[in-house]
Coordinates of C-alpha atoms in Angstrom, one line a residue:
Chain R
M901 CA 118.7 89.5 112.7
S902 CA 122.5 90.2 112.3
T903 CA 121.9 90.4 108.6
L904 CA 120.4 93.8 109.2
D905 CA 123.8 95.1 110.4
W906 CA 125.2 94.9 106.9
L907 CA 122.0 96.1 105.3
Y908 CA 122.0 99.2 107.5
P909 CA 125.6 99.6 108.9
P910 CA 124.9 103.0 110.2
L911 CA 121.9 101.7 112.2
A912 CA 124.0 99.0 113.8
T913 CA 124.0 100.9 117.1
M914 CA 120.2 100.4 117.4
S915 CA 118.8 97.1 118.3
A916 CA 117.9 94.8 115.4
K917 CA 114.2 95.4 115.9
E918 CA 114.6 99.2 115.8
A919 CA 116.5 98.8 112.6
I920 CA 113.8 96.6 111.1
A921 CA 111.2 99.2 111.9
T922 CA 113.3 101.9 110.4
D923 CA 113.6 100.3 107.0
G924 CA 109.8 100.1 106.6
F925 CA 109.3 96.4 106.1
S926 CA 108.3 94.2 108.9
P927 CA 109.7 90.7 109.4
A928 CA 106.1 89.6 110.0
G929 CA 105.6 89.8 106.3
P930 CA 108.0 88.2 103.9
V931 CA 106.2 90.3 101.2
P932 CA 106.7 93.9 102.2
M933 CA 104.7 96.6 100.5
H934 CA 107.3 98.9 99.0
I935 CA 107.8 97.6 95.5
P936 CA 111.4 97.7 94.3
D937 CA 112.4 98.5 90.8
G938 CA 112.4 95.6 88.4
F939 CA 109.2 94.1 89.7
L940 CA 106.7 96.1 87.7
S941 CA 106.5 96.1 83.9
T942 CA 107.4 99.5 82.4
P943 CA 103.8 100.2 81.2
V944 CA 102.4 99.5 84.6
A945 CA 105.1 101.6 86.4
L946 CA 104.6 104.5 84.0
L947 CA 100.8 104.4 84.3
M948 CA 101.0 104.4 88.1
W949 CA 103.4 107.4 87.8
I950 CA 100.7 109.3 85.8
V951 CA 98.0 108.4 88.4
A952 CA 100.4 109.5 91.2
V953 CA 101.3 112.8 89.6
I954 CA 97.6 113.7 89.0
G955 CA 96.6 112.7 92.6
V956 CA 99.5 114.6 94.2
A957 CA 99.0 117.6 92.0
Y958 CA 95.4 117.8 93.0
A959 CA 96.2 117.4 96.7
L960 CA 98.8 120.2 96.4
W961 CA 96.2 122.4 94.9
R962 CA 93.6 121.6 97.6
V963 CA 96.1 122.0 100.5
N964 CA 97.3 125.2 99.0
R965 CA 93.8 126.6 99.0
E966 CA 93.0 125.5 102.6
L967 CA 96.1 126.0 104.5
D968 CA 97.9 128.9 102.8
E969 CA 101.4 129.6 104.1
R970 CA 101.1 127.3 107.1
Q971 CA 101.4 124.3 104.9
V972 CA 105.1 124.1 104.4
P973 CA 106.1 123.8 108.1
L974 CA 103.0 121.7 109.0
M975 CA 103.4 119.2 106.2
G976 CA 107.2 119.0 106.4
V977 CA 107.3 118.4 110.2
M978 CA 104.3 116.0 110.1
A979 CA 106.0 114.0 107.3
A980 CA 109.1 113.8 109.5
A981 CA 106.9 112.7 112.4
I982 CA 105.2 109.9 110.4
F983 CA 108.6 108.8 109.2
A984 CA 109.9 108.7 112.8
G985 CA 106.6 107.2 114.0
Q986 CA 107.3 104.2 111.7
M987 CA 110.3 103.4 113.8
L988 CA 108.1 102.9 116.9
N989 CA 107.1 99.2 117.0
F990 CA 105.8 96.6 119.4
S991 CA 106.8 93.0 119.6
V992 CA 104.1 90.5 118.5
T993 CA 105.6 87.0 118.9
G994 CA 108.7 85.2 117.9
G995 CA 110.8 88.1 116.8
T996 CA 108.1 89.6 114.6
S997 CA 106.9 93.1 115.3
G998 CA 104.0 95.4 114.4
H999 CA 104.5 98.9 113.4
L1000 CA 102.9 101.8 111.6
V1001 CA 102.6 102.9 108.0
G1002 CA 100.6 105.9 109.1
A1003 CA 98.3 106.7 106.1
A1004 CA 95.1 106.2 108.1
L1005 CA 96.4 108.2 111.1
A1006 CA 97.6 111.0 108.9
A1007 CA 94.2 111.1 107.1
I1008 CA 92.3 111.2 110.4
V1009 CA 94.3 113.9 112.1
L1010 CA 95.5 116.1 109.2
G1011 CA 92.6 115.6 106.8
P1012 CA 92.9 113.6 103.6
W1013 CA 94.6 116.1 101.2
A1014 CA 97.3 117.0 103.7
A1015 CA 97.7 113.3 104.4
V1016 CA 98.3 112.6 100.7
L1017 CA 101.2 115.1 100.6
V1018 CA 102.6 113.9 103.9
M1019 CA 102.6 110.2 102.9
T1020 CA 104.0 111.1 99.4
C1021 CA 106.9 112.8 101.1
V1022 CA 107.4 109.8 103.5
V1023 CA 107.2 107.2 100.7
G1024 CA 109.5 109.3 98.4
T1025 CA 112.1 109.8 101.2
Q1026 CA 112.1 106.1 101.9
A1027 CA 112.8 105.4 98.3
L1028 CA 115.5 108.1 98.0
L1029 CA 117.2 107.4 101.3
F1030 CA 116.9 103.7 101.9
Q1031 CA 116.1 102.3 98.5
D1032 CA 113.0 101.1 100.3
G1033 CA 110.9 100.9 97.2
G1034 CA 112.3 101.7 93.7
L1035 CA 112.4 105.0 91.9
L1036 CA 110.6 103.8 88.7
A1037 CA 108.2 101.9 91.1
L1038 CA 107.8 105.0 93.2
G1039 CA 104.7 106.0 91.3
A1040 CA 103.0 102.7 92.2
N1041 CA 104.2 103.0 95.8
I1042 CA 102.7 106.5 96.1
V1043 CA 99.4 105.3 94.6
N1044 CA 99.2 102.4 97.0
M1045 CA 100.3 104.0 100.2
A1046 CA 99.7 107.7 99.8
L1047 CA 96.6 107.9 97.6
V1048 CA 94.7 104.7 98.1
G1049 CA 95.9 104.1 101.7
V1050 CA 94.8 107.6 102.7
A1051 CA 91.5 107.6 100.8
V1052 CA 90.5 104.2 102.2
G1053 CA 91.6 105.1 105.7
Y1054 CA 89.7 108.3 105.6
A1055 CA 86.6 106.8 104.1
V1056 CA 86.4 104.0 106.6
Y1057 CA 87.0 106.3 109.6
R1058 CA 84.3 108.6 108.4
T1059 CA 81.9 105.7 107.9
V1060 CA 82.5 104.2 111.3
R1061 CA 82.2 107.6 113.0
K1062 CA 78.9 108.1 111.3
L1063 CA 77.8 104.7 112.4
A1064 CA 78.7 105.4 116.0
G1065 CA 77.0 108.7 116.1
D1066 CA 78.4 110.8 118.9
K1067 CA 79.7 107.9 120.9
N1068 CA 83.4 107.6 121.7
W1069 CA 83.8 104.1 120.6
G1070 CA 83.5 105.3 117.0
L1071 CA 86.8 107.1 117.4
F1072 CA 88.7 103.9 118.4
A1073 CA 86.8 101.4 116.3
G1074 CA 87.0 103.8 113.4
G1075 CA 90.8 104.3 113.8
F1076 CA 91.3 100.5 114.1
A1077 CA 89.2 99.7 111.0
A1078 CA 90.7 102.6 109.0
G1079 CA 94.3 101.4 109.8
W1080 CA 93.5 97.8 109.1
L1081 CA 91.6 98.3 105.9
S1082 CA 94.0 100.9 104.5
I1083 CA 96.8 98.3 104.8
V1084 CA 94.8 95.4 103.3
I1085 CA 93.5 97.4 100.4
A1086 CA 96.9 98.9 99.6
A1087 CA 98.3 95.4 99.7
L1088 CA 95.6 94.1 97.3
L1089 CA 96.4 96.9 94.9
C1090 CA 100.1 96.1 95.1
A1091 CA 99.3 92.4 94.4
L1092 CA 97.2 93.4 91.4
Q1093 CA 100.0 95.6 90.0
L1094 CA 102.5 92.7 90.4
A1095 CA 100.0 90.4 88.7
I1096 CA 99.4 92.7 85.7
S1097 CA 103.1 93.2 85.4
G1098 CA 103.5 89.4 85.1
T1099 CA 105.7 89.2 88.2
S1100 CA 103.5 87.2 90.4
P1101 CA 100.4 85.2 89.4
A1102 CA 97.2 86.7 90.6
N1103 CA 95.9 83.5 92.1
I1104 CA 99.0 83.5 94.4
A1105 CA 99.9 87.1 94.9
V1106 CA 96.4 88.3 95.8
P1107 CA 95.6 85.8 98.6
A1108 CA 99.2 85.9 99.8
M1109 CA 99.5 89.6 100.0
G1110 CA 96.0 90.0 101.2
G1111 CA 96.3 87.3 103.8
I1112 CA 99.7 88.5 105.2
H1113 CA 98.5 92.1 105.3
M1114 CA 95.3 91.2 107.0
L1115 CA 97.6 90.1 109.9
I1116 CA 100.0 93.0 109.6
G1117 CA 97.1 95.4 109.3
I1118 CA 95.9 94.4 112.8
G1119 CA 99.1 96.0 114.2
E1120 CA 98.5 99.1 112.1
G1121 CA 94.9 99.3 113.4
L1122 CA 95.9 98.8 117.0
I1123 CA 98.6 101.5 116.9
T1124 CA 96.3 103.9 115.0
A1125 CA 93.6 103.4 117.7
G1126 CA 96.1 103.8 120.5
A1127 CA 97.5 107.0 118.9
L1128 CA 93.9 108.4 118.6
A1129 CA 93.2 107.5 122.2
F1130 CA 96.3 109.5 123.2
L1131 CA 95.3 112.5 121.1
Y1132 CA 91.7 112.3 122.4
A1133 CA 93.1 112.5 126.0
A1134 CA 95.7 115.2 125.2
R1135 CA 94.4 117.4 122.5
R1136 CA 90.8 116.7 121.8
D1137 CA 90.5 119.9 119.7
L1138 CA 92.8 118.4 117.1
L1139 CA 90.6 115.5 116.4
M1140 CA 87.4 117.6 116.5
A1141 CA 89.0 120.0 113.9
G1142 CA 88.6 117.2 111.4
K1143 CA 84.8 117.6 111.7
A1144 CA 85.0 121.0 110.0
Q1145 CA 86.0 119.4 106.7
V1146 CA 82.9 117.3 106.5
S1147 CA 81.3 119.0 103.6
V1148 CA 84.6 119.6 101.8
S1149 CA 85.6 116.0 101.6
R1150 CA 82.4 114.2 100.8
G1151 CA 83.6 113.3 97.3
L1152 CA 86.8 111.8 98.7
W1153 CA 84.7 109.9 101.3
M1154 CA 82.6 108.3 98.6
G1155 CA 85.7 107.8 96.4
G1156 CA 87.6 106.1 99.1
L1157 CA 84.7 103.7 99.8
A1158 CA 84.4 103.0 96.1
I1159 CA 88.1 102.2 95.8
A1160 CA 87.9 99.9 98.8
I1161 CA 84.9 98.1 97.4
V1162 CA 86.1 97.8 93.8
L1163 CA 89.5 96.5 94.9
A1164 CA 88.0 94.1 97.5
V1165 CA 85.8 92.7 94.7
L1166 CA 88.2 92.8 91.9
S1167 CA 91.1 91.1 93.6
P1168 CA 89.4 87.9 94.7
L1169 CA 87.9 87.8 91.2
A1170 CA 91.3 88.1 89.6
S1171 CA 92.7 85.5 91.9
S1172 CA 89.9 83.0 91.5
H1173 CA 90.0 83.4 87.8
P1174 CA 93.7 83.7 87.2
D1175 CA 93.0 84.2 83.5
G1176 CA 90.6 87.0 84.3
L1177 CA 93.2 89.7 83.8
E1178 CA 94.1 88.1 80.5
W1179 CA 90.5 87.9 79.5
V1180 CA 90.0 91.6 80.1
A1181 CA 93.1 92.3 78.1
E1182 CA 91.8 90.2 75.2
Q1183 CA 88.5 92.0 75.4
Q1184 CA 90.2 95.3 75.3
G1185 CA 92.3 94.2 72.3
F1186 CA 95.6 95.1 73.8
I1187 CA 96.7 91.6 74.3
E1188 CA 97.9 91.5 70.7
A1189 CA 100.1 94.5 71.5
A1190 CA 101.3 92.8 74.6
R1191 CA 102.3 89.7 72.7
E1192 CA 104.1 91.7 70.1
A1193 CA 106.0 93.7 72.6
P1194 CA 109.5 92.6 73.4
Y1195 CA 108.5 92.4 77.0
Q1196 CA 105.3 90.6 78.0
L1197 CA 102.6 92.7 79.5
I1198 CA 100.5 89.7 80.5
P1199 CA 102.2 86.4 80.5
D1200 CA 100.3 83.1 80.6
Y1201 CA 100.1 81.7 84.1
V1202 CA 98.5 78.6 85.4
F1203 CA 99.4 76.8 88.6
P1204 CA 99.5 73.1 88.1
G1205 CA 99.2 70.9 91.1
I1206 CA 97.8 73.5 93.6
P1207 CA 94.3 72.5 94.3
N1208 CA 92.1 75.6 94.3
E1209 CA 90.6 74.7 97.7
A1210 CA 93.9 75.6 99.4
V1211 CA 93.7 79.0 98.0
A1212 CA 90.0 79.3 98.3
T1213 CA 90.1 79.5 102.1
I1214 CA 92.2 82.7 101.9
V1215 CA 89.9 84.0 99.2
A1216 CA 87.0 83.3 101.5
G1217 CA 88.7 85.5 104.1
I1218 CA 88.9 88.4 101.7
F1219 CA 85.2 87.9 100.8
G1220 CA 84.4 87.8 104.5
A1221 CA 86.2 91.1 105.0
L1222 CA 84.3 92.5 102.0
I1223 CA 80.9 91.3 103.5
V1224 CA 81.7 92.9 106.9
F1225 CA 82.6 96.1 105.1
A1226 CA 79.4 96.1 103.0
V1227 CA 77.2 95.4 106.0
T1228 CA 78.9 98.3 107.9
Y1229 CA 78.4 100.5 105.0
L1230 CA 74.7 99.6 104.6
I1231 CA 74.1 100.2 108.3
A1232 CA 75.7 103.5 108.0
A1233 CA 73.6 104.4 105.0
A1234 CA 70.4 103.3 106.8
R1235 CA 71.4 105.3 109.9
H1236 CA 72.1 108.3 107.9
R1237 CA 68.7 108.1 106.2
R1238 CA 67.0 107.7 109.6
E1239 CA 68.8 110.7 110.9
S1240 CA 67.9 112.8 108.0
L1241 CA 64.3 111.7 108.3
R1242 CA 64.3 112.7 112.0
T1243 CA 65.7 116.1 111.3
R1244 CA 63.2 116.8 108.7
Chain Y
M458 CA 125.1 119.1 107.6
H459 CA 124.2 117.2 110.8
I460 CA 125.8 113.8 110.7
H461 CA 123.3 111.2 111.7
P462 CA 122.8 107.4 111.2
L463 CA 119.8 108.1 109.0
D464 CA 121.8 110.0 106.5
A465 CA 122.8 107.8 103.6
Y466 CA 125.3 110.3 102.3
R467 CA 129.0 109.2 102.5
F468 CA 131.4 112.1 102.4
G469 CA 134.0 112.0 99.6
E470 CA 135.9 114.0 97.0
S471 CA 135.5 111.6 94.1
P472 CA 134.5 112.7 90.6
L473 CA 131.1 111.2 91.3
H474 CA 130.7 113.2 94.4
R475 CA 131.6 116.4 92.6
L476 CA 129.3 115.7 89.6
D477 CA 126.2 118.0 89.5
A478 CA 123.2 116.3 91.2
R479 CA 120.9 117.1 88.2
V480 CA 123.2 115.1 85.9
K481 CA 123.3 112.2 88.5
L482 CA 119.6 112.1 89.2
S483 CA 118.6 112.2 85.5
L484 CA 121.1 109.6 84.5
V485 CA 120.1 107.3 87.4
L486 CA 116.4 107.6 86.5
L487 CA 117.2 106.9 82.8
F488 CA 119.4 104.0 83.8
I489 CA 116.5 102.5 85.9
L490 CA 114.1 103.0 83.0
C491 CA 116.6 101.4 80.6
V492 CA 116.9 98.4 83.0
S493 CA 113.1 98.1 83.1
L494 CA 112.8 98.2 79.3
T495 CA 115.5 95.5 78.8
P496 CA 113.7 92.3 77.7
T497 CA 113.6 89.2 79.8
G498 CA 116.6 86.9 79.4
A499 CA 118.8 89.5 77.6
W500 CA 121.9 88.3 79.5
P501 CA 124.5 90.2 77.5
A502 CA 122.6 93.4 78.2
Y503 CA 122.6 92.6 81.9
V504 CA 126.3 92.1 81.9
F505 CA 126.8 95.4 80.1
L506 CA 124.5 97.2 82.6
F507 CA 126.4 95.6 85.5
T508 CA 129.7 96.9 84.1
L509 CA 128.1 100.3 84.0
V510 CA 127.2 99.9 87.7
L511 CA 130.8 98.7 88.5
S512 CA 132.4 101.7 86.7
V513 CA 130.1 104.1 88.4
A514 CA 131.0 102.4 91.7
A515 CA 134.7 102.8 90.9
A516 CA 134.1 106.5 90.1
S517 CA 132.5 106.9 93.5
E518 CA 135.6 105.7 95.3
L519 CA 133.4 104.1 98.0
G520 CA 134.7 100.6 97.2
L521 CA 133.2 98.2 94.6
T522 CA 131.3 96.3 97.3
Y523 CA 129.6 99.3 98.9
A524 CA 126.6 99.2 96.7
L525 CA 126.6 95.5 96.5
K526 CA 126.3 95.1 100.3
R527 CA 123.4 97.5 100.5
S528 CA 121.6 96.0 97.4
F529 CA 120.5 92.8 99.2
L530 CA 117.6 94.9 100.4
V531 CA 115.4 93.7 97.6
L532 CA 115.9 90.0 98.5
P533 CA 112.7 89.7 100.6
F534 CA 110.6 91.0 97.8
L535 CA 111.8 88.1 95.6
F536 CA 109.3 85.9 97.3
A537 CA 106.6 87.7 95.3
A538 CA 108.3 86.5 92.0
L539 CA 109.1 83.0 93.2
P540 CA 105.8 81.4 91.9
L541 CA 106.9 82.3 88.4
L542 CA 109.3 79.4 88.5
V543 CA 106.5 76.9 88.5
T544 CA 103.7 78.8 86.9
T545 CA 105.3 79.7 83.5
R546 CA 104.6 77.2 80.8
G547 CA 107.6 75.7 79.0
S548 CA 110.0 72.8 79.1
V549 CA 110.4 71.3 82.5
L550 CA 113.8 71.6 84.2
A551 CA 113.3 70.0 87.5
E552 CA 110.5 68.6 89.6
V553 CA 110.1 69.6 93.2
S554 CA 107.7 67.8 95.5
L555 CA 106.5 70.0 98.3
G556 CA 104.2 68.2 100.8
G557 CA 102.1 66.3 98.3
W558 CA 102.2 68.8 95.5
S559 CA 104.7 68.2 92.8
L560 CA 105.8 71.5 91.2
E561 CA 107.6 71.7 87.8
V562 CA 110.3 74.3 87.5
T563 CA 110.3 75.4 83.9
A564 CA 113.1 76.9 81.8
P565 CA 111.1 80.1 80.9
G566 CA 110.0 80.4 84.5
L567 CA 113.6 80.3 85.7
E568 CA 114.6 82.8 83.0
R569 CA 111.9 85.2 84.0
F570 CA 112.6 84.9 87.7
L571 CA 116.4 85.4 87.2
S572 CA 115.7 88.4 84.9
I573 CA 113.5 90.1 87.5
A574 CA 116.0 89.4 90.3
L575 CA 118.9 90.8 88.2
K576 CA 117.0 93.8 87.0
S577 CA 115.9 94.9 90.4
W578 CA 119.4 94.3 91.8
L579 CA 121.0 96.4 89.1
A580 CA 118.5 99.2 89.6
V581 CA 118.9 99.3 93.4
Q582 CA 122.7 99.4 93.2
M583 CA 122.6 102.5 91.0
A584 CA 120.1 104.2 93.4
V585 CA 122.4 103.3 96.4
L586 CA 125.3 105.0 94.6
L587 CA 123.2 108.1 93.9
T588 CA 122.2 108.6 97.6
A589 CA 125.7 107.7 98.9
T590 CA 127.4 110.3 96.8
T591 CA 124.8 113.1 96.8
P592 CA 123.5 115.0 99.9
L593 CA 119.8 115.0 100.0
P594 CA 119.5 118.8 99.7
D595 CA 121.3 118.6 96.4
I596 CA 118.9 115.9 95.2
L597 CA 116.1 118.2 96.1
V598 CA 117.5 121.0 94.0
A599 CA 117.9 118.5 91.1
M600 CA 114.2 117.4 91.6
R601 CA 113.2 121.0 91.3
A602 CA 115.2 121.3 88.1
L603 CA 113.5 118.2 86.7
G604 CA 110.1 119.9 87.3
V605 CA 108.9 118.6 90.7
P606 CA 106.6 121.4 92.1
R607 CA 108.5 123.9 94.2
L608 CA 106.0 123.5 97.0
L609 CA 106.5 119.7 97.2
V610 CA 110.3 120.2 97.2
A611 CA 110.0 122.8 100.0
I612 CA 108.0 120.4 102.1
L613 CA 110.5 117.6 101.4
G614 CA 113.3 120.0 102.4
L615 CA 111.7 120.9 105.7
M616 CA 111.0 117.2 106.3
W617 CA 114.6 116.5 105.8
R618 CA 115.6 119.1 108.3
Y619 CA 113.3 117.7 111.0
I620 CA 113.6 114.0 110.3
F621 CA 116.7 113.8 112.6
V622 CA 115.0 115.7 115.4
L623 CA 111.9 113.5 115.4
A624 CA 113.9 110.3 114.8
D625 CA 115.9 111.1 117.9
E626 CA 112.7 111.7 119.7
A627 CA 111.4 108.3 118.6
L628 CA 114.6 106.6 119.7
R629 CA 114.4 108.3 123.1
K630 CA 110.9 107.0 123.5
M631 CA 111.9 103.5 122.6
R632 CA 114.8 103.6 125.1
A633 CA 112.4 104.9 127.8
R634 CA 110.0 102.1 127.1
E635 CA 112.8 99.5 127.2
A636 CA 114.0 100.9 130.5
R637 CA 110.5 100.7 132.0
S638 CA 109.0 97.4 130.8
A639 CA 110.7 94.2 131.6
S640 CA 112.1 91.9 128.9
A641 CA 111.2 94.2 126.0
G642 CA 113.6 92.3 123.8
G643 CA 111.7 89.0 124.2
K644 CA 108.0 88.7 124.6
G645 CA 107.7 92.0 126.5
G646 CA 105.2 92.7 129.2
G647 CA 101.4 92.6 129.0
T648 CA 99.2 91.3 126.2
I649 CA 99.7 92.1 122.6
T650 CA 96.9 94.7 122.7
W651 CA 98.5 96.3 125.7
R652 CA 101.9 96.5 123.9
A653 CA 100.1 97.9 120.8
R654 CA 98.4 100.5 122.9
V655 CA 101.6 101.6 124.4
A656 CA 103.2 101.9 120.9
G657 CA 100.1 103.8 119.8
Q658 CA 100.4 106.2 122.6
M659 CA 104.1 106.8 121.7
V660 CA 103.1 107.5 118.1
G661 CA 100.3 109.8 119.3
S662 CA 102.7 111.8 121.5
L663 CA 105.3 111.9 118.7
F664 CA 102.6 113.2 116.4
L665 CA 101.5 115.8 118.9
R666 CA 105.1 117.0 119.5
G667 CA 105.6 117.2 115.8
Y668 CA 102.4 119.3 115.5
D669 CA 103.4 121.7 118.2
R670 CA 106.8 122.0 116.8
S671 CA 105.4 122.8 113.3
E672 CA 103.5 125.6 114.9
R673 CA 106.5 127.0 116.6
I674 CA 108.5 126.7 113.3
Y675 CA 105.7 128.5 111.5
H676 CA 105.8 131.4 113.9
A677 CA 109.6 131.5 113.7
M678 CA 109.3 131.7 110.0
L679 CA 106.7 134.4 110.2
A680 CA 108.9 136.4 112.5
R681 CA 111.7 136.2 109.9
G682 CA 109.5 137.5 107.1
Y683 CA 108.0 134.4 105.6
D684 CA 104.9 135.2 103.5
G685 CA 104.0 131.8 102.1
T686 CA 106.0 132.1 98.9
V687 CA 108.6 129.4 98.5
R688 CA 111.8 131.1 97.3
S689 CA 114.8 129.3 96.0
L690 CA 118.1 130.2 94.5
P691 CA 118.2 130.2 90.7
L692 CA 119.8 127.1 89.3
K693 CA 123.2 127.6 87.9
P694 CA 123.6 126.4 84.3
L695 CA 125.4 123.1 83.7
S696 CA 129.1 123.3 82.8
S697 CA 130.2 122.0 79.4
T698 CA 131.9 118.9 81.1
E699 CA 128.6 118.2 82.9
R700 CA 126.7 118.4 79.6
V701 CA 129.2 116.0 78.0
V702 CA 128.8 113.5 80.8
L703 CA 125.0 113.8 80.6
G704 CA 125.0 113.4 76.8
T705 CA 127.4 110.5 76.8
G706 CA 125.3 108.7 79.5
I707 CA 122.1 109.2 77.5
A708 CA 123.8 108.0 74.3
I709 CA 125.2 104.8 76.0
L710 CA 121.8 103.9 77.5
F711 CA 119.9 104.7 74.3
S712 CA 122.2 102.6 72.1
L713 CA 122.1 99.7 74.6
L714 CA 118.3 99.8 74.4
L715 CA 118.4 99.9 70.5
L716 CA 120.9 97.0 70.4
T717 CA 119.0 94.7 72.8
H718 CA 115.7 95.3 71.0
F719 CA 116.9 94.9 67.5
L720 CA 119.6 92.3 67.8
G721 CA 118.3 90.4 70.8

């Protein structure tokens, strides 16, 4: 842990664990989620920047419309609070610790569009201050943690709340599931970006990132649920305020679910058919362009010697998560239908 | 400016410190784009880019090893690229047997892995030099000049002002927890879920304090005439020296790209 002293000399006064929590990557995962520069191919990095700019611009417009002049102090201080909240950790075992990314918590308490802005500021500041994530890769990091993390967290929370009806357990179960899945889906997207960039083969990156973050996500889920429990006890009105936005954010709710489902299906597919990405590229005809380019967009990768069964167990885990999620969603849909029948 | 361990800025009077933040930010972004566009295995280009990093480090007067020390940050992420060593097709360099599997390290695989490692290392060093020689408020002004929406810059600016306050708050909470629960350094007390719930409650209370604080700040701003418009000082035009620095930097990076793509 003394290595952190020279990584963050100014933080040497804190304990090693605090310093780890501050820099945003957890020692529990040898594969952190903030992608540094150099790991994404230029086309992937630029494409992610375009997506990030569109998403953040839309969020700015929405927040501007809903919050008016309150937004600058609220967003600024809440971004600082999330940043500081990421320092709070708890020890798991053997020197590893769990801590917060905060996308789901921000989405639940502040509403999705404000959360997108808050998380964008957090991720951007981490890149600028600590080189925690690259600048060219910042677009991808914003997409993963600020856009997809928030959308998935928000959608899952809303789904579970719907499922629980008026009961309190929905708040905590929803918070846990939102925190957990927002981390896992963001990690899967990160793995896909690395795979498309040719940095990490899909059949290794997806199960590895997915598997590790299924564990890391538990910490996120527990902290999110704990924070919601505190807010429920201290300022119930804040959590109930979120209910007012129900009609406004239905599109995002569905969008977040769609992102979660598509990524949960796509990633295991990409990893069980490592040539799948290449196949898509071939179908789309841009593989020729990729081959002619001085840098390779999609390199050939095969993994000799690794029996697929070893990987298959982890893939099965991802599929398991997907099935659980699908069942939850179906129950929610059925319940919704029942309720709408009853009110008719 | 408040001096705080979170602030990456290192005070100095070097030419790099004095250079306009707009020039620095645009050149660093272009440098990172240039590094990203450099093809795999273009070793001479990497050497040249490294000399650029070294000369900028020399101009920063922070010591040549300052950026080097802080650049090992990307090391953990290299795990993600490690499989490339054995998954790229090509002539076999070495065979590693790992618990029953025998993995073949190939020459193109090694080349790709080293290229990714070097590129990310070069990029992060330049970013370290930018943040060490430029106060964040100046970077924010530069971001506005480069077209980042005013509102986002204002939010970032406010975040920067309160990060220290809330980080202190978070550290105080952790100190309080450590003082109250036995052996927090080791396994800590209670079950994992209990520890997680405590951390969650700390996050919740931090969140709430932030929320209340933002409300007080909002009222303070209203009292001082804030009407929702984000006003900022007009940007001063770049001096001729600054323009020359910017132009030279762009020319060097562009010719490097041309050279590596047509000669390499």
